[in-house]
Coordinates of N, CA, C and O and ligand atoms in Angstrom, one line a residue:
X1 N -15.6 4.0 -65.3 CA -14.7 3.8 -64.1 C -15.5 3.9 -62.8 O -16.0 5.0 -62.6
X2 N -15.7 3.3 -62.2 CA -16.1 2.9 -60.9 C -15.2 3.6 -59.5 O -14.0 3.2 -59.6
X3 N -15.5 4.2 -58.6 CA -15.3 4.4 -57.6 C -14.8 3.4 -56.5 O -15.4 2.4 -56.1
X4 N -13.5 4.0 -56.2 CA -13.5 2.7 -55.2 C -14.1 2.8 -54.1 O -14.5 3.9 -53.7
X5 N -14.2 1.4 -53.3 CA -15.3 1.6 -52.6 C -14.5 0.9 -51.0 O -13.6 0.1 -50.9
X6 N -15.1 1.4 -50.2 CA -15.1 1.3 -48.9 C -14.9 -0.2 -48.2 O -15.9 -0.3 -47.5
X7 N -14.1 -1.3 -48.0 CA -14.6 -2.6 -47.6 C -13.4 -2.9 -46.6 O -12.3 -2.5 -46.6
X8 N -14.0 -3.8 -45.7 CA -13.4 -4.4 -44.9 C -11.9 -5.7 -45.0 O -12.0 -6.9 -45.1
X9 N -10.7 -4.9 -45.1 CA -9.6 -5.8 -45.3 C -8.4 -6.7 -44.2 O -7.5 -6.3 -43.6
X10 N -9.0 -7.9 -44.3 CA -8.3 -8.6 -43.1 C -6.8 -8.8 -43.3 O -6.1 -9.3 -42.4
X11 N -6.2 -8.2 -44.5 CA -4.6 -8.3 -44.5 C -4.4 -6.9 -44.0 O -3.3 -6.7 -43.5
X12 N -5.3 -6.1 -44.1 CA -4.7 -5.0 -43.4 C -4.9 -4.5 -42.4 O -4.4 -3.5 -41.9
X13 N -6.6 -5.6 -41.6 CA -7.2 -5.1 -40.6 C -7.6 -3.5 -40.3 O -7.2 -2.8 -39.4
X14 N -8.5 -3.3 -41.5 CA -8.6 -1.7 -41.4 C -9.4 -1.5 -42.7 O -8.9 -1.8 -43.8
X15 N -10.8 -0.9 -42.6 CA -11.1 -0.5 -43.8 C -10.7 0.4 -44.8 O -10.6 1.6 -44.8
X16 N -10.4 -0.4 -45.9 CA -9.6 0.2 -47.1 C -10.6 0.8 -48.4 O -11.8 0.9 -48.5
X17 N -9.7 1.1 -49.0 CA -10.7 1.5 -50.2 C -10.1 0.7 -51.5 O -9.1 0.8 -52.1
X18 N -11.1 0.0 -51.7 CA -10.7 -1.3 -52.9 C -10.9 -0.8 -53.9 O -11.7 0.2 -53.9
X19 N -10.3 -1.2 -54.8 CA -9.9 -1.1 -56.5 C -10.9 -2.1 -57.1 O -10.8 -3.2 -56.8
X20 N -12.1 -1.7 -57.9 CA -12.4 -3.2 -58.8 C -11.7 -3.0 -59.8 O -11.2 -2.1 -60.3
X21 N -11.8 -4.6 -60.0 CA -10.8 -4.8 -61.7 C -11.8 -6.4 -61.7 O -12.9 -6.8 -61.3
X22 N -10.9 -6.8 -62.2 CA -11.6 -7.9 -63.2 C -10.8 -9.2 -62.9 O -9.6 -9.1 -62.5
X23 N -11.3 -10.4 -63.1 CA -10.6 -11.7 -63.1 C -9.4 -11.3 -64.2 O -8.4 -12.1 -64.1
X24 N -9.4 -10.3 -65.3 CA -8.5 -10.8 -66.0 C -6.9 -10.5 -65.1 O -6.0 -11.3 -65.2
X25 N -6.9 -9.5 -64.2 CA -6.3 -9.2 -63.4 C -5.8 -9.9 -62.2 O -4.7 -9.7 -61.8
X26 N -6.7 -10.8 -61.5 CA -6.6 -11.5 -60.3 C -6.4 -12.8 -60.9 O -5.3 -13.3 -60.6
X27 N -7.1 -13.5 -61.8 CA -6.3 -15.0 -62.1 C -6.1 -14.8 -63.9 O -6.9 -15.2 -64.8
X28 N -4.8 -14.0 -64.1 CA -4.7 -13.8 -65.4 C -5.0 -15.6 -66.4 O -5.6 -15.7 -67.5
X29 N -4.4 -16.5 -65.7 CA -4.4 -17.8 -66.3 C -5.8 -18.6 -66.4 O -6.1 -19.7 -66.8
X30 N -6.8 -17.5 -65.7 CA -8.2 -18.3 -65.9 C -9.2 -17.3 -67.0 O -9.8 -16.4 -66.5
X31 N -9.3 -17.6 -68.5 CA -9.9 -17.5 -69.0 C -11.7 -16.9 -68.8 O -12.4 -15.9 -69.1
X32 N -11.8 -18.5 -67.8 CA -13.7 -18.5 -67.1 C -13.7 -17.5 -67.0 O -14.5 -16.8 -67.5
X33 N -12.7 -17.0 -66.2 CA -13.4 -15.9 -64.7 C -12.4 -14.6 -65.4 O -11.7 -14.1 -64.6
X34 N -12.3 -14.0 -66.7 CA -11.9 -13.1 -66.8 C -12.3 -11.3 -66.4 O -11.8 -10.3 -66.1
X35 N -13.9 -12.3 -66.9 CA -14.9 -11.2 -67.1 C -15.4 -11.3 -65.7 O -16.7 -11.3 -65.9
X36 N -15.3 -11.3 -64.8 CA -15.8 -11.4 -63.3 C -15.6 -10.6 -62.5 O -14.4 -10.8 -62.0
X37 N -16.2 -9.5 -62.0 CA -15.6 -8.7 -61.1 C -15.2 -8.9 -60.1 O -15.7 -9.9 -59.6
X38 N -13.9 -8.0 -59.2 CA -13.6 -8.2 -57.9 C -13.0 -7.2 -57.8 O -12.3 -6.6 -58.7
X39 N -13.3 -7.1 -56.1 CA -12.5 -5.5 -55.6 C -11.3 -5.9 -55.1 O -11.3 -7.0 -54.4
X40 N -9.9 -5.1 -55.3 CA -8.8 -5.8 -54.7 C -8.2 -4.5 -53.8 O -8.3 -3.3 -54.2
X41 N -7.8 -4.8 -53.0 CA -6.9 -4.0 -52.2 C -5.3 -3.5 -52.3 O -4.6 -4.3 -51.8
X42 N -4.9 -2.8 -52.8 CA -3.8 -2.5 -53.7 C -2.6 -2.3 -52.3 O -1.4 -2.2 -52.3
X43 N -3.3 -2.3 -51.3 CA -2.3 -2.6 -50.0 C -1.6 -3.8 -49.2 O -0.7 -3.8 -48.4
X44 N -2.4 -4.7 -49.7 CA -2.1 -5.9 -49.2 C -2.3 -7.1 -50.7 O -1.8 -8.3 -50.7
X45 N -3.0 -6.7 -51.6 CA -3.0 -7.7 -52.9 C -4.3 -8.8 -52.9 O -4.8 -9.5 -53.8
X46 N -4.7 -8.5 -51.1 CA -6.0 -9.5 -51.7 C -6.9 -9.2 -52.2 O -6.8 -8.3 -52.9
X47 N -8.1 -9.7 -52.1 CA -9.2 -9.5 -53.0 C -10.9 -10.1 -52.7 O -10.9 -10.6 -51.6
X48 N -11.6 -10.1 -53.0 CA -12.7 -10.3 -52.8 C -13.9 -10.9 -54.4 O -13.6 -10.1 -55.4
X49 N -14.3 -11.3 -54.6 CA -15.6 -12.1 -55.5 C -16.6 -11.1 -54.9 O -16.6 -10.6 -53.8
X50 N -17.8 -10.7 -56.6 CA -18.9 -10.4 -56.0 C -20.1 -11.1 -56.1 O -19.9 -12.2 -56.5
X51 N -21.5 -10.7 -55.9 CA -22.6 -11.2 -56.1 C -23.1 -11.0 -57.9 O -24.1 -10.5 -58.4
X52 N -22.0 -11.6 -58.5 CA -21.6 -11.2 -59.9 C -23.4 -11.4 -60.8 O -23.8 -10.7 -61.6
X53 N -24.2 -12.7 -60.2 CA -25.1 -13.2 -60.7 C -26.1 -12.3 -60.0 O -27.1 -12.9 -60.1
X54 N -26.2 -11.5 -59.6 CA -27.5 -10.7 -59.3 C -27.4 -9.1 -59.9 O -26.4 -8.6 -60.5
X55 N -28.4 -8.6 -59.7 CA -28.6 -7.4 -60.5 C -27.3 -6.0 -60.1 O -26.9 -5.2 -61.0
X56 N -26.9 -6.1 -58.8 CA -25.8 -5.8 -58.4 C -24.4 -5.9 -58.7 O -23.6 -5.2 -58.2
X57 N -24.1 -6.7 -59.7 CA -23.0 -7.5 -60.0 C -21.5 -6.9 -59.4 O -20.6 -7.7 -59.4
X58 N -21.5 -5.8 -59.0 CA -20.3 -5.2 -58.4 C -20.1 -5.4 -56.6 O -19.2 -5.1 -55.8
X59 N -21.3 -6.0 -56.5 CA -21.5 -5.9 -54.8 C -20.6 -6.8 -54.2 O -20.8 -7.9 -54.7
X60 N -19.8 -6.8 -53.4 CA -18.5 -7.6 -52.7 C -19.2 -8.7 -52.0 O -20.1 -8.3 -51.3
X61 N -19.0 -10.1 -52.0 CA -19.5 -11.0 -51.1 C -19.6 -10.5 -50.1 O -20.8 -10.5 -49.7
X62 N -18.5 -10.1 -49.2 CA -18.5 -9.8 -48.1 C -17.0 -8.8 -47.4 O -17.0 -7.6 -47.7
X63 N -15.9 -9.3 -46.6 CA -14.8 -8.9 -46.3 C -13.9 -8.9 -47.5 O -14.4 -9.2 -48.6
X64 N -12.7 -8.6 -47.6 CA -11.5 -8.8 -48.3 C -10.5 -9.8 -47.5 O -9.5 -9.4 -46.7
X65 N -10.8 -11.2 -47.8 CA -9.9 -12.4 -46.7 C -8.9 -12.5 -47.4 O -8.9 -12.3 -48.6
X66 N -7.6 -13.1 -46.4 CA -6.6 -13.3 -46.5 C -6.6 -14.5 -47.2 O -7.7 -15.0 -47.3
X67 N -5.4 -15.3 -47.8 CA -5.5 -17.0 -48.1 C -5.8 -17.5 -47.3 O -6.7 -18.4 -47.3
X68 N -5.1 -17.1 -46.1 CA -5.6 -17.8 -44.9 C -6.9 -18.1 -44.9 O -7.2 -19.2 -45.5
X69 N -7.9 -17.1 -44.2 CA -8.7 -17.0 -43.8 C -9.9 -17.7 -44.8 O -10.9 -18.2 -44.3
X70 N -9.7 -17.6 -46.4 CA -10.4 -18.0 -47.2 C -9.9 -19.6 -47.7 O -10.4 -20.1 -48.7
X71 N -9.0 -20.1 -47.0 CA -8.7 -21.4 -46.6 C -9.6 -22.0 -45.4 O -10.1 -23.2 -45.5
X72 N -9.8 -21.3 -44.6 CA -10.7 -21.8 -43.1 C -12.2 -21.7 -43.7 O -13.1 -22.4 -43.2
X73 N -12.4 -20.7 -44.8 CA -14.0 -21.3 -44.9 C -14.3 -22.0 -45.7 O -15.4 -22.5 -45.8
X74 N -13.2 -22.1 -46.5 CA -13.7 -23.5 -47.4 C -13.6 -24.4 -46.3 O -14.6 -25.2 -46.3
X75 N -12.8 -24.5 -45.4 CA -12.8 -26.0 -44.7 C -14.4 -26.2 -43.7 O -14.9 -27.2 -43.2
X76 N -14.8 -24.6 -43.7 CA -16.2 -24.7 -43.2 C -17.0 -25.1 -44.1 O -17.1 -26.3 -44.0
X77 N -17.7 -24.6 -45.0 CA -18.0 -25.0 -46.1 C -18.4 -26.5 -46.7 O -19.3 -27.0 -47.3
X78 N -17.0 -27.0 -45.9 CA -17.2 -28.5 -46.5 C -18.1 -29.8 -45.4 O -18.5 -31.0 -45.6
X79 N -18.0 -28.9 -44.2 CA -18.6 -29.8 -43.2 C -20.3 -29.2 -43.4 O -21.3 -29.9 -43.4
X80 N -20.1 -27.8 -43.4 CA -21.3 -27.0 -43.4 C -22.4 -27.5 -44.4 O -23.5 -27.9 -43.9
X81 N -22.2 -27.6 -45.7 CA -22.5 -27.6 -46.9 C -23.8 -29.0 -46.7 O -25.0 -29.1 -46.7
X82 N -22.9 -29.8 -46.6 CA -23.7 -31.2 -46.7 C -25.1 -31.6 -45.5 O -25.9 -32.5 -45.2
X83 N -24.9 -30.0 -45.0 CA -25.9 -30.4 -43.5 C -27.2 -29.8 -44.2 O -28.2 -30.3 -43.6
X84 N -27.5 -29.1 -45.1 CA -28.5 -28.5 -45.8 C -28.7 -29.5 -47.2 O -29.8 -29.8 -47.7
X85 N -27.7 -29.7 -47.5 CA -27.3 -30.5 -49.5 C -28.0 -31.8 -49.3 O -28.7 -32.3 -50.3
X86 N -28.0 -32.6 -48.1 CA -28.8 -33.6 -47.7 C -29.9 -33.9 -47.8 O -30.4 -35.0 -48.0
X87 N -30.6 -32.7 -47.7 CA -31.8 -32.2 -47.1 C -32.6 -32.8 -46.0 O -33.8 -33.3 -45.9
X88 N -31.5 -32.6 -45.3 CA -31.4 -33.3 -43.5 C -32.3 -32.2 -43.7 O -33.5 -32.3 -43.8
X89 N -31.4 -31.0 -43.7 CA -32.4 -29.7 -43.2 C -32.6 -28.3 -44.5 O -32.1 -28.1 -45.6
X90 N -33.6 -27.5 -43.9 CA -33.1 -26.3 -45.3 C -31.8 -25.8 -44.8 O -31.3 -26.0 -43.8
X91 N -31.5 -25.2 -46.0 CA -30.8 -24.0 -46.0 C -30.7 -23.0 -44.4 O -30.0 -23.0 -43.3
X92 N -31.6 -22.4 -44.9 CA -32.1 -21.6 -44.1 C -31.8 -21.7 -42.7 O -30.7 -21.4 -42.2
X93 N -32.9 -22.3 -42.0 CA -32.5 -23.2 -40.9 C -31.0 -23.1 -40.5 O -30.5 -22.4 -39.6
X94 N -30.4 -24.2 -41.6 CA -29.2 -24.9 -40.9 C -28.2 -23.2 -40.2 O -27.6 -23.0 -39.1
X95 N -28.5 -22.1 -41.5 CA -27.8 -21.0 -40.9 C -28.2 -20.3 -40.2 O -27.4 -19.4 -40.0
X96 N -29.3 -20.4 -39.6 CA -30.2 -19.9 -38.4 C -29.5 -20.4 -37.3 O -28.9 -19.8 -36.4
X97 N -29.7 -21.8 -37.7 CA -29.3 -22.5 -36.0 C -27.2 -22.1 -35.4 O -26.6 -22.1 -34.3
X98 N -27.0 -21.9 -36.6 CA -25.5 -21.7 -36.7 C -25.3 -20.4 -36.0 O -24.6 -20.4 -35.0
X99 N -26.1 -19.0 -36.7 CA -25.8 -17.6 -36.2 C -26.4 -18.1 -34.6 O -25.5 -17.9 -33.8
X100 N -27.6 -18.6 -33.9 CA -27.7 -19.2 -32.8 C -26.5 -19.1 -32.0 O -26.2 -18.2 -31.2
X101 N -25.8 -20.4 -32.4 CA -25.0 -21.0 -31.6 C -23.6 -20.4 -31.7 O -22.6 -21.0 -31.3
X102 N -23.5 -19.2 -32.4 CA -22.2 -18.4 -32.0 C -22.7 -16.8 -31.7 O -22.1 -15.8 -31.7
X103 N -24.1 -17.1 -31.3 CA -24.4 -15.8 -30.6 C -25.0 -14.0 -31.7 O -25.3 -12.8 -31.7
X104 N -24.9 -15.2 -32.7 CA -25.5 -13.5 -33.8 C -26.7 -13.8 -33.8 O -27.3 -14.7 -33.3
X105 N -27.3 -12.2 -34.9 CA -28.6 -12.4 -35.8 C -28.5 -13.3 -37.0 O -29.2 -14.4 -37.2
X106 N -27.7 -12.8 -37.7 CA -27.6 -13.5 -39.1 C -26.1 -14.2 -39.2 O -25.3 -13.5 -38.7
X107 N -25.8 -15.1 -39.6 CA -24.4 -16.1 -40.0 C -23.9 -15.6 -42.0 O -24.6 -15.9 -42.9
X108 N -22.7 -15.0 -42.0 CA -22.4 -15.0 -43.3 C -20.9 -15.6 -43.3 O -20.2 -15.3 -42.4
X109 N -20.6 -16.6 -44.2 CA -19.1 -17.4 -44.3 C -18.2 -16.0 -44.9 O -17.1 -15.7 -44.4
X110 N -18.9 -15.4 -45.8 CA -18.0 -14.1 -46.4 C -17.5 -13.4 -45.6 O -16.4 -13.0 -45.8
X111 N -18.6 -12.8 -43.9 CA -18.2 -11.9 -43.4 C -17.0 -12.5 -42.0 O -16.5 -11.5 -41.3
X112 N -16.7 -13.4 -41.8 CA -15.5 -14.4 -41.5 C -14.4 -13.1 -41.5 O -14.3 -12.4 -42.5
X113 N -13.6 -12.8 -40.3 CA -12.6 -11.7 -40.4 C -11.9 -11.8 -39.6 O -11.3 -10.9 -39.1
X114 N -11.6 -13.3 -39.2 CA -10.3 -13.6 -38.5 C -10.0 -15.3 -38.5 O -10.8 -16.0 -39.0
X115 N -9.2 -15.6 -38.2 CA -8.8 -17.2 -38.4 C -9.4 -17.7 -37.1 O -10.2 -18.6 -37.0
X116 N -8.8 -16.9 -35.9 CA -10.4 -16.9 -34.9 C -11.6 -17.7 -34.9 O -12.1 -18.9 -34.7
X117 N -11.8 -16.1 -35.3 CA -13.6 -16.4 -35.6 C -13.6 -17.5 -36.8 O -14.4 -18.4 -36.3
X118 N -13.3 -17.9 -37.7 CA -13.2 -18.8 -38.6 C -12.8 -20.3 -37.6 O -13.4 -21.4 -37.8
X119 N -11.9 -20.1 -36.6 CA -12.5 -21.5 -35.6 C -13.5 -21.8 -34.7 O -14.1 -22.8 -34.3
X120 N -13.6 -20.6 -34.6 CA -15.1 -20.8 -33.6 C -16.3 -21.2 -34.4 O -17.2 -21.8 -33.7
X121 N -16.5 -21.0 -35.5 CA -17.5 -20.8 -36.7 C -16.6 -22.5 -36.7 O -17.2 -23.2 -35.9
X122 N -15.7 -23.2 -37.2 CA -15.8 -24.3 -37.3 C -16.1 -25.6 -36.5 O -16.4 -26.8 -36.8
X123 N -15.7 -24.7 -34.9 CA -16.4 -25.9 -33.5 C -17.8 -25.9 -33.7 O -18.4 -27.0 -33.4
X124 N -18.6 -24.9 -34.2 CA -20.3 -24.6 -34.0 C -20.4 -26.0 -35.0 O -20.9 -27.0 -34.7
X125 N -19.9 -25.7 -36.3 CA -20.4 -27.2 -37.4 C -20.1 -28.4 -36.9 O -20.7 -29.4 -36.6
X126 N -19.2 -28.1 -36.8 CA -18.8 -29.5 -36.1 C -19.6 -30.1 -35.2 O -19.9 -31.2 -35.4
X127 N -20.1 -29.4 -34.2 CA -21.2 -29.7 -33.5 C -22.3 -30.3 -33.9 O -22.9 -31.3 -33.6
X128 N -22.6 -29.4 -34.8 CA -24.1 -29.4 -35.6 C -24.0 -30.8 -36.7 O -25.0 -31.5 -37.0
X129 N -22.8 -31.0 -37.1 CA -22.5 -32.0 -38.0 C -22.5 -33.3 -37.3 O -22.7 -34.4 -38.0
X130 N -22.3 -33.3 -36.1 CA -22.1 -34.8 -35.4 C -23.6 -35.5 -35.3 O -24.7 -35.2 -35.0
X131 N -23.0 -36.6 -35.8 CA -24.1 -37.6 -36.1 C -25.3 -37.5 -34.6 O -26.5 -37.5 -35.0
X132 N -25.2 -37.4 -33.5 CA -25.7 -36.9 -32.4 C -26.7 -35.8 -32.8 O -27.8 -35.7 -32.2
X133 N -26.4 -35.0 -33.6 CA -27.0 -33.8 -33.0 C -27.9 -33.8 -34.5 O -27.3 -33.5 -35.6
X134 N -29.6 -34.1 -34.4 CA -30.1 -33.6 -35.2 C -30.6 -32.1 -35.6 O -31.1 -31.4 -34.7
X135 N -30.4 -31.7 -36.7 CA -30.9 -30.2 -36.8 C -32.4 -29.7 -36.8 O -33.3 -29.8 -37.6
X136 N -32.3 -29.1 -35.8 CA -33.9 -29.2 -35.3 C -35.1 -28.0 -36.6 O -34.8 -26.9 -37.0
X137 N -36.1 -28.6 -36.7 CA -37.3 -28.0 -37.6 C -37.6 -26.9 -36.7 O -37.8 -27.0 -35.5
X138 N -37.7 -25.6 -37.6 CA -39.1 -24.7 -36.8 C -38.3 -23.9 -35.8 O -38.8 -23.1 -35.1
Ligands
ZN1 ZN1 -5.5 -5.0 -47.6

C-alpha cells in the first residue's frame, strides 16, 4: 500500500493528497492500461498518468488536470509535436525556445495548471509553428 502523496490538483486548485490506484480503476473498459498506475484525487475524480516506463514507475507526470485542461494540451501537443518530429529541430531546443518565450527555465505540457496558461503556452507554438518563423540552432 502506497502512501498517498502530495500533488497539485487543478479541479480543486489546491494541493491534495492523491490516491494511486490503477488503470483498472480509471478506464475500467481499457484492458491495455489496466496495469498502469495513476494517482487520482478522490475530491474532484480526476487523475494523473505516471512516468510508468522509468525506474520510478509511481512518479506523477506532472499536475492533476482537469478534462479541460488535458484537452488544451493535447491541442498543444498537436502543433507542438511536429516542430521537433520533422526534425526541423531537436527536441530539446524546440522546448528551450518555448520555456524562452513564455518567460521560464524549463517548459513541461504536464505542469500546464490553468486553461490560461494552456493559452498562452498555445499563442507561443503557434508562433513558433508559423511557417515564418524558423527554429533557431544553438
Ligand atoms: Zn481534485
Amino acid at each position: 500500500m502506497v502512501s498517498p502523496r502530495s500533488i497539485w490538483c487543478c479541479g480543486c486548485n489546491a494541493d491534495v493528497l492523491a490516491r494511486l490506484t490503477s488503470g483498472r480503476e480509471i478506464y475500467p473498459h481499457r484492458a491495455d492500461l489496466s496495469r498502469l498506475p495513476f494517482w487520482r484525487c478522490d475530491g474532484c475524480g480526476n487523475f494523473v498518468g505516471c512516468h510508468h516506463k522509468t525506474r520510478d514507475r509511481t512518479r506523477p507526470l506532472g499536475c492533476i488536470p482537469t478534462p479541460e485542461i488535458k484537452n488544451a494540451r493535447q491541442h498543444i501537443h498537436r502543433i507542438l509535436d511536429p516542430l521537433w518530429q520533422s526534425g526541423r529541430a531537436d527536441r530539446s531546443e524546440v522546448y528551450k525556445q518555448l520555456a524562452a518565450a513564455l518567460g521560464k527555465q524549463e517548459y513541461h505540457t504536464a505542469e500546464i495548471r490553468s486553461v490560461e496558461e494552456a493559452r498562452q503556452v498555445y499563442a507561443a507554438v503557434r508562433v513558433m509553428a508559423s511557417p515564418a518563423q524558423e527554429v533557431r540552432h544553438g
